[in-house]
mmCIF file of N, CA and C in Angstrom:
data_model
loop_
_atom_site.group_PDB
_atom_site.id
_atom_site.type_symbol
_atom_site.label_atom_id
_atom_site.label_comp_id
_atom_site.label_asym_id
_atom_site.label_seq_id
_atom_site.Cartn_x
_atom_site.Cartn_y
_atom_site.Cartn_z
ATOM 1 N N UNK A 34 0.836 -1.176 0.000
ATOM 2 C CA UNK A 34 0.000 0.000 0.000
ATOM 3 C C UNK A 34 0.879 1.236 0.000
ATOM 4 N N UNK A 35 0.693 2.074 -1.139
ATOM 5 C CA UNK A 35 1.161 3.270 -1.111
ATOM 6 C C UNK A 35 0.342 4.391 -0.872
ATOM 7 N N UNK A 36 0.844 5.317 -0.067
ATOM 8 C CA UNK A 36 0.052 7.136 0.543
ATOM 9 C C UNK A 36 -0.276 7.778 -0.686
ATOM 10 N N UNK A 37 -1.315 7.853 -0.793
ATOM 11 C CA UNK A 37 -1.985 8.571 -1.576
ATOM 12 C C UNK A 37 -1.404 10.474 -1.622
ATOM 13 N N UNK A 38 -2.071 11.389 -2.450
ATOM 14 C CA UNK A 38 -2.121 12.363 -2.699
ATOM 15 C C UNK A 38 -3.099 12.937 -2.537
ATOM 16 N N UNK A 39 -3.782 13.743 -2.036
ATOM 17 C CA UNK A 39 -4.945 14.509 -1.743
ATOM 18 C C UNK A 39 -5.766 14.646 -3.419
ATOM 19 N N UNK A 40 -4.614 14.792 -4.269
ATOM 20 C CA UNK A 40 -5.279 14.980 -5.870
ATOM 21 C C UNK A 40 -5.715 13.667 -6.006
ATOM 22 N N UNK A 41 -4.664 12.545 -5.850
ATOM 23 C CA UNK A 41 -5.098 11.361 -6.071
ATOM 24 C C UNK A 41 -6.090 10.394 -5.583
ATOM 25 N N UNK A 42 -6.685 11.213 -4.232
ATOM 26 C CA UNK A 42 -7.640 10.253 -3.621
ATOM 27 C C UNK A 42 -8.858 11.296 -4.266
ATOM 28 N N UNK A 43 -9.087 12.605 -4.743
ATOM 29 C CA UNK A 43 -10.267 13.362 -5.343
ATOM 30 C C UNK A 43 -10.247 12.968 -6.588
ATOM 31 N N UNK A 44 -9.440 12.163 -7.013
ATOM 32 C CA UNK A 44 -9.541 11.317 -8.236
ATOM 33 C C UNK A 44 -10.735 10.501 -8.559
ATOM 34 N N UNK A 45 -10.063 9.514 -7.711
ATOM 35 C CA UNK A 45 -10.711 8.201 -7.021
ATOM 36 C C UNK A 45 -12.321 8.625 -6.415
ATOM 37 N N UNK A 46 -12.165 9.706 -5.725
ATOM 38 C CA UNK A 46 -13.706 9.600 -5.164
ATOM 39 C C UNK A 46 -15.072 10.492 -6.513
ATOM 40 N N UNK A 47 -14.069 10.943 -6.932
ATOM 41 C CA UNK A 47 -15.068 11.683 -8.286
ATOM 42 C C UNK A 47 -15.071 10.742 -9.629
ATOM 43 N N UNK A 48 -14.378 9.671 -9.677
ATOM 44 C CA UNK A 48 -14.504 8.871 -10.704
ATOM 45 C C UNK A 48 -15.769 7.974 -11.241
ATOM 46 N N UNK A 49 -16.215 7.791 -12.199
ATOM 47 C CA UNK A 49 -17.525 7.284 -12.491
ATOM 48 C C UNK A 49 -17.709 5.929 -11.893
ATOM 49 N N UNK A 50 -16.788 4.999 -11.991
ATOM 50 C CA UNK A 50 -16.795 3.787 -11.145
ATOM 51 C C UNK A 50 -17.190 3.784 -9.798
ATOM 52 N N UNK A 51 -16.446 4.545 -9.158
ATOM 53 C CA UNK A 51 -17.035 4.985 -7.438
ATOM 54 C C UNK A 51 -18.463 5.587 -7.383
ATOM 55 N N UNK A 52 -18.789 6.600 -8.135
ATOM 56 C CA UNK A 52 -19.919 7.073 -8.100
ATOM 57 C C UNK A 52 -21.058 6.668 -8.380
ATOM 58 N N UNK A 53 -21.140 6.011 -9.817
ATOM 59 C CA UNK A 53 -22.322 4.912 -10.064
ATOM 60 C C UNK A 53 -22.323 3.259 -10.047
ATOM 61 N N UNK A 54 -21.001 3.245 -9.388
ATOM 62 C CA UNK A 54 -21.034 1.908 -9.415
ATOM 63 C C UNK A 54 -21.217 0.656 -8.290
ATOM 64 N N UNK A 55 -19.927 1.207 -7.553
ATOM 65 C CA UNK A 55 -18.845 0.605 -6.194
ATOM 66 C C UNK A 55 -20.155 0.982 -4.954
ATOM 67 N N UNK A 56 -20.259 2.805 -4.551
ATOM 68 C CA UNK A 56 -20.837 3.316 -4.130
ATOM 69 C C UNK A 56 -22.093 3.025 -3.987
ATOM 70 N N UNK A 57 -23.388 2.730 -4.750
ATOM 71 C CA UNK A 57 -24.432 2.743 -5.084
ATOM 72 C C UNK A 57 -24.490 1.148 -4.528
ATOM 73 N N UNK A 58 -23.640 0.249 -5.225
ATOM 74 C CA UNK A 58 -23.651 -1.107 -4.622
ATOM 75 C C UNK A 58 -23.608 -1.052 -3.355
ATOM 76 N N UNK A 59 -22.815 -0.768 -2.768
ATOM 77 C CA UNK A 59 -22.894 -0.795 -1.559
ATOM 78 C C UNK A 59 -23.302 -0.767 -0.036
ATOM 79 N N UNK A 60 -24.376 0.572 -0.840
ATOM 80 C CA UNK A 60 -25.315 0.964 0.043
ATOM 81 C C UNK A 60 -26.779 -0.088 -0.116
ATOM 82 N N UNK A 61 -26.453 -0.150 -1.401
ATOM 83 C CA UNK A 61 -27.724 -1.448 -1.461
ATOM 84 C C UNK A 61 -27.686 -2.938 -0.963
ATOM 85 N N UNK A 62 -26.460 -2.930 -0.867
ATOM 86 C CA UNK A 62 -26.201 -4.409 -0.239
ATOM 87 C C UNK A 62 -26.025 -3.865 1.435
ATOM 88 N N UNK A 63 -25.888 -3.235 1.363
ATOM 89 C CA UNK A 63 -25.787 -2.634 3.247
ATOM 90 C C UNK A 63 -26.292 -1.199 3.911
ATOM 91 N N UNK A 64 -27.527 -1.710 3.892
ATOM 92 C CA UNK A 64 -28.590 -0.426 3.204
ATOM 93 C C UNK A 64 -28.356 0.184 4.873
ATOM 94 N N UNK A 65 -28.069 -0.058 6.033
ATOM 95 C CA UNK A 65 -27.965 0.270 7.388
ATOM 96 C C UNK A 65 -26.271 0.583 7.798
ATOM 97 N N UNK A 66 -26.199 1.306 9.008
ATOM 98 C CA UNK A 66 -24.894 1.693 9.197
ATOM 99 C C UNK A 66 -24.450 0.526 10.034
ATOM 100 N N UNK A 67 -23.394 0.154 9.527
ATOM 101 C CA UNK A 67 -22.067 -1.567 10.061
ATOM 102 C C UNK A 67 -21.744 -0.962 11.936
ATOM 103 N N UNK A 68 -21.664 -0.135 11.590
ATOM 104 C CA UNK A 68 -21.031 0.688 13.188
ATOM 105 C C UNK A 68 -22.467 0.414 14.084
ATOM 106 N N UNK A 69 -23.703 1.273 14.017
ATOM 107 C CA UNK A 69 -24.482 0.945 14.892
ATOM 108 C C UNK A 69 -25.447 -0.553 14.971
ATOM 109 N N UNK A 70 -25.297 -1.651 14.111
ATOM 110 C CA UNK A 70 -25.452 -2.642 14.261
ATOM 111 C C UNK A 70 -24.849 -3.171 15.052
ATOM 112 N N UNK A 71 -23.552 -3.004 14.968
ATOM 113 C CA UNK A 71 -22.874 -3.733 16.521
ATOM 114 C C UNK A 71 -23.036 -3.324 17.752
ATOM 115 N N UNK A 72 -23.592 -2.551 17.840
ATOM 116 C CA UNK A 72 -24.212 -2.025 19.076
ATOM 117 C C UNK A 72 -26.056 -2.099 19.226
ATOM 118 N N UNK A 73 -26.366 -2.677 18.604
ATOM 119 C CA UNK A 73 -27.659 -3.252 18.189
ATOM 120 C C UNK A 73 -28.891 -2.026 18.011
ATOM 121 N N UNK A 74 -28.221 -0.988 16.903
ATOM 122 C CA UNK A 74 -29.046 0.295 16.669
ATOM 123 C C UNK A 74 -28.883 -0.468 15.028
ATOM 124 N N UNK A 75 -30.336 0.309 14.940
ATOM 125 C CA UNK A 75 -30.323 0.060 13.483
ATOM 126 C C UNK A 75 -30.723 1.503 12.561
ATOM 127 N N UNK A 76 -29.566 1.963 12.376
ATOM 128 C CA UNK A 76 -29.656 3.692 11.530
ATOM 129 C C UNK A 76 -29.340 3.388 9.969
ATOM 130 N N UNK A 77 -30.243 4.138 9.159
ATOM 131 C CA UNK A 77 -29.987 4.317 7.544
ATOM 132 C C UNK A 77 -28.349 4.928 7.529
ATOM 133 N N UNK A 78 -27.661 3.517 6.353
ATOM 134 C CA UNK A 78 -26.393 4.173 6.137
ATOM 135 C C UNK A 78 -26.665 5.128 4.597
ATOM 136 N N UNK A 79 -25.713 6.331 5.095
ATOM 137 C CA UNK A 79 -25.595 7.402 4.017
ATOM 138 C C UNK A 79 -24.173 7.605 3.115
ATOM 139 N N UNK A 80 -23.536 7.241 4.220
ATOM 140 C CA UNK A 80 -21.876 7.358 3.500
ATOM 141 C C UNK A 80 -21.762 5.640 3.010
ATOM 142 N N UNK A 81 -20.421 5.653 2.268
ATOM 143 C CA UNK A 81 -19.761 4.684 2.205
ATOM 144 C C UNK A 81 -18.506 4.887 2.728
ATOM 145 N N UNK A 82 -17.541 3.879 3.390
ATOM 146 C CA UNK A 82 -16.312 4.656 4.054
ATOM 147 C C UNK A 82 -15.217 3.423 3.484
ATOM 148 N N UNK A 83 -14.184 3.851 3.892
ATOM 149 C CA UNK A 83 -12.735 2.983 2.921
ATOM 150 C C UNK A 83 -12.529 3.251 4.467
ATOM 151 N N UNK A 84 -12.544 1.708 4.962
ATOM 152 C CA UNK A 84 -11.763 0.825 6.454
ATOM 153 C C UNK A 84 -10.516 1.360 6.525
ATOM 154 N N UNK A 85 -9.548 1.358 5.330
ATOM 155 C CA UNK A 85 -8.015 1.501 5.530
ATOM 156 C C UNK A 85 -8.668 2.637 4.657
ATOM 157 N N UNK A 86 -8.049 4.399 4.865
ATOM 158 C CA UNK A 86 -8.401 5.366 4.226
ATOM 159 C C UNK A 86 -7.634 5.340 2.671
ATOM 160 N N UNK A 87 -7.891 5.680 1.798
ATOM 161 C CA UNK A 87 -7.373 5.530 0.763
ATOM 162 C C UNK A 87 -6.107 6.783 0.602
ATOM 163 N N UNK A 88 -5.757 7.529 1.983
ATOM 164 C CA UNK A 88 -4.403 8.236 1.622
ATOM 165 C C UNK A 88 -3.491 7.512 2.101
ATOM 166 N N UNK A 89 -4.353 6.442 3.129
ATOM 167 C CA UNK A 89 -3.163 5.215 3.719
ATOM 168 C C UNK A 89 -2.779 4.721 2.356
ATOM 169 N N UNK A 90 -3.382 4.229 1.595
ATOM 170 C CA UNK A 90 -3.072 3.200 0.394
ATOM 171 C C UNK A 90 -4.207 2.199 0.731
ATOM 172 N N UNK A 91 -5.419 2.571 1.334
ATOM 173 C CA UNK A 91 -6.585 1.226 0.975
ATOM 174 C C UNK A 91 -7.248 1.449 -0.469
ATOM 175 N N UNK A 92 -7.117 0.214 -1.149
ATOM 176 C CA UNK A 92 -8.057 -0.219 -2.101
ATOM 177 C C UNK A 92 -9.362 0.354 -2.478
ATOM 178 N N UNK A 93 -9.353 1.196 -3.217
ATOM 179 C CA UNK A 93 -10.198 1.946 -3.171
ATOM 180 C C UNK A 93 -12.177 0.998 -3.798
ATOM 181 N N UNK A 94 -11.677 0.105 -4.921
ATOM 182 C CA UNK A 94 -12.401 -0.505 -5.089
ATOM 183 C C UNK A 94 -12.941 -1.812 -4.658
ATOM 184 N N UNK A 95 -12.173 -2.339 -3.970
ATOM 185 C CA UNK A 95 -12.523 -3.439 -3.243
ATOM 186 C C UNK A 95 -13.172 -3.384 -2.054
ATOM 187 N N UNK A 96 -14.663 -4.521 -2.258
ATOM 188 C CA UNK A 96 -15.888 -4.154 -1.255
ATOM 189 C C UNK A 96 -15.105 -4.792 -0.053
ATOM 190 N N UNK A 97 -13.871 -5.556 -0.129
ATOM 191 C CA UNK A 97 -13.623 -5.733 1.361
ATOM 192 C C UNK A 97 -13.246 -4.551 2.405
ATOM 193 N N UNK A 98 -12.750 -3.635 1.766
ATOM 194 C CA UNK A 98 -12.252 -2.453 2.280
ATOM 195 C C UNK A 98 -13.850 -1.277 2.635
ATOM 196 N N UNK A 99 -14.324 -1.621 1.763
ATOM 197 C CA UNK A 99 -15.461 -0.650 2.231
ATOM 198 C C UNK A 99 -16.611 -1.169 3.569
ATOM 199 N N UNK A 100 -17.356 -0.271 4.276
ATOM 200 C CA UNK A 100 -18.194 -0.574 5.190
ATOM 201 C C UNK A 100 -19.045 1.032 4.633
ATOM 202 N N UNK A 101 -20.725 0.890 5.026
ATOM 203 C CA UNK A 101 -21.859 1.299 5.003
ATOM 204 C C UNK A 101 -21.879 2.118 6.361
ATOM 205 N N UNK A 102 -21.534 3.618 6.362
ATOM 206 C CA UNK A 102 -22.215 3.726 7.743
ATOM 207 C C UNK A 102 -22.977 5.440 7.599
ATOM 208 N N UNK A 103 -23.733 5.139 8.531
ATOM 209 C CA UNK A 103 -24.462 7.167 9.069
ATOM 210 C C UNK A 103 -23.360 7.858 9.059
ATOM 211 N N UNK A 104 -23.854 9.239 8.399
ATOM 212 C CA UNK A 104 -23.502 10.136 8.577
ATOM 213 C C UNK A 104 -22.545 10.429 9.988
ATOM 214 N N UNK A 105 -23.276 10.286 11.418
ATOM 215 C CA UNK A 105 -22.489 10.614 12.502
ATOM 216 C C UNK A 105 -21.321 9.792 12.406
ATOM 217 N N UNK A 106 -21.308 8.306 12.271
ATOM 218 C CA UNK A 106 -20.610 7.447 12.776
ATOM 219 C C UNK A 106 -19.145 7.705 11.729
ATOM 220 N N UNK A 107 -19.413 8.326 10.495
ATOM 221 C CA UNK A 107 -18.468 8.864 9.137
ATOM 222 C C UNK A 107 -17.441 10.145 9.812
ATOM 223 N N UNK A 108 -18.652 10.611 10.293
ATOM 224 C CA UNK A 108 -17.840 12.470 10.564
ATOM 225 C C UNK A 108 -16.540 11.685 12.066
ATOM 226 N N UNK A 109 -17.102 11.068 12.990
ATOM 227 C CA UNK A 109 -16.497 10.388 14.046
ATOM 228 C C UNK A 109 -14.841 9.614 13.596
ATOM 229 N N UNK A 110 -15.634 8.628 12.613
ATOM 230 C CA UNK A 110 -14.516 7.536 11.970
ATOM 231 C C UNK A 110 -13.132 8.730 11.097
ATOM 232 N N UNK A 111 -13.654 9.612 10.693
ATOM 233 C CA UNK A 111 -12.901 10.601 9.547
ATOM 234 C C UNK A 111 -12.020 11.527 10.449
ATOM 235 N N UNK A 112 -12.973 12.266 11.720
ATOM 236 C CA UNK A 112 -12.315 12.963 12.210
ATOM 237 C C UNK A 112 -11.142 12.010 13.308
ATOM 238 N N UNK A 113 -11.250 11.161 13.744
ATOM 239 C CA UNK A 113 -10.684 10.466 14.188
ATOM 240 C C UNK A 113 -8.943 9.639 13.379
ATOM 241 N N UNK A 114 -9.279 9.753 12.065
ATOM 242 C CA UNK A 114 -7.718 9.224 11.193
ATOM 243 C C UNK A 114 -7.575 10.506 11.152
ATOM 244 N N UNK A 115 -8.007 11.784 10.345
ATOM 245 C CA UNK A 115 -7.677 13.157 10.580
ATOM 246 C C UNK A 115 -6.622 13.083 11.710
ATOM 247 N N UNK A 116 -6.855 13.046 12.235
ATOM 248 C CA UNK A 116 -5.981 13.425 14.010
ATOM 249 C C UNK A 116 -4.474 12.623 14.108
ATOM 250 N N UNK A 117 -5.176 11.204 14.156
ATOM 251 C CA UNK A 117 -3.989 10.009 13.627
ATOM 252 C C UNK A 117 -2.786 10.538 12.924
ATOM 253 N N UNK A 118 -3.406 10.638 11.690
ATOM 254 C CA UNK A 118 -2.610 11.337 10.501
ATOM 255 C C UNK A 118 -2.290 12.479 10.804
ATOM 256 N N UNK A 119 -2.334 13.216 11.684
ATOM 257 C CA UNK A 119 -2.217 15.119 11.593
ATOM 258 C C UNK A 119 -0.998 14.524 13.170
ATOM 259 N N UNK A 120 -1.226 14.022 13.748
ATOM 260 C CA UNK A 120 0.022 13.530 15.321
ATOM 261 C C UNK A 120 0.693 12.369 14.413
ATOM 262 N N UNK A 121 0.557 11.425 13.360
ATOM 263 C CA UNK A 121 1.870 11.481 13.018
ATOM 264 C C UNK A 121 2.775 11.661 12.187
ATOM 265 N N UNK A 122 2.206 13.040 11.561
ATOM 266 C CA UNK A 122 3.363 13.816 10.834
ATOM 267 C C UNK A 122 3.950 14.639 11.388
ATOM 268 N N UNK A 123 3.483 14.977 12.487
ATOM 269 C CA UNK A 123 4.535 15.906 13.868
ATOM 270 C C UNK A 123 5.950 15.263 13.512
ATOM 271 N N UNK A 124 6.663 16.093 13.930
ATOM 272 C CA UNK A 124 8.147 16.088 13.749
ATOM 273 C C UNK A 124 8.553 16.367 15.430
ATOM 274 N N UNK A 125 8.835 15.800 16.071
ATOM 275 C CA UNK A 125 9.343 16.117 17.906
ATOM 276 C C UNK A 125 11.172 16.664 17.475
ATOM 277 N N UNK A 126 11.434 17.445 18.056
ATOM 278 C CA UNK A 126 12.361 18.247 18.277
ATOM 279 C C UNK A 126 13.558 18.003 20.127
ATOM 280 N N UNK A 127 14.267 16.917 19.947
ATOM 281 C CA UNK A 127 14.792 17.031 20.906
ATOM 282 C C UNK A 127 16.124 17.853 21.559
ATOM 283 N N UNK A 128 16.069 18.566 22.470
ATOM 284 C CA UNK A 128 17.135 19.119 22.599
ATOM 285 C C UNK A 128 18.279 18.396 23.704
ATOM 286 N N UNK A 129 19.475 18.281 23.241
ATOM 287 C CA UNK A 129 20.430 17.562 24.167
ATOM 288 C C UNK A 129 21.333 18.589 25.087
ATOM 289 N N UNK A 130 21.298 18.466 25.984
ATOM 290 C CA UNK A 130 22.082 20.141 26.787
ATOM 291 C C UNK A 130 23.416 19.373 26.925
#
């Protein structure tokens, strides 16, 4: 798996395959959100989400990589690698006296 590009993953998510294809499947085969089923809620899924994010290098088309979830449980899952990814490109600075 190679790190994507911010161009290269707005590629991928605006491409006709993802949009009428991958996407649309998905939600129809997993018409509820994967996240609040395991907790035994049953909410309409709206997003589709990539398990391994696709700037990690997940597969963008492969349904193993994808999961069905709500809106909340998306903004949660997103802002959450956001952070991941944003602490570990920090650079720590040690000073030796």
């Amino acid at each position: 798996m190679s790190i994507r590009t911010s161009q290269e993953v707005r590629k991928i998510r605006n491409s006709r395959q993802w949009r009428d294809r991958v996407r649309p499947l998905q939600l129809m085969d997993f018409p509820y959100c994967q996240n609040c089923e395991i907790k035994d809620k049953l909410t309409e899924a709206t997003e589709v989400d990539h398990i391994t994010p696709l700037e990690s290098g997940g597969e963008p088309f492969n349904r193993i990589n994808l999961q069905s979830l709500c809106k909340r449980c998306h903004v949660i899952k997103s802002a959450e690698e956001n952070r991941s990814r944003m602490l570990s490109n920090r650079v720590t600075i040690i000073t030796i006296k």
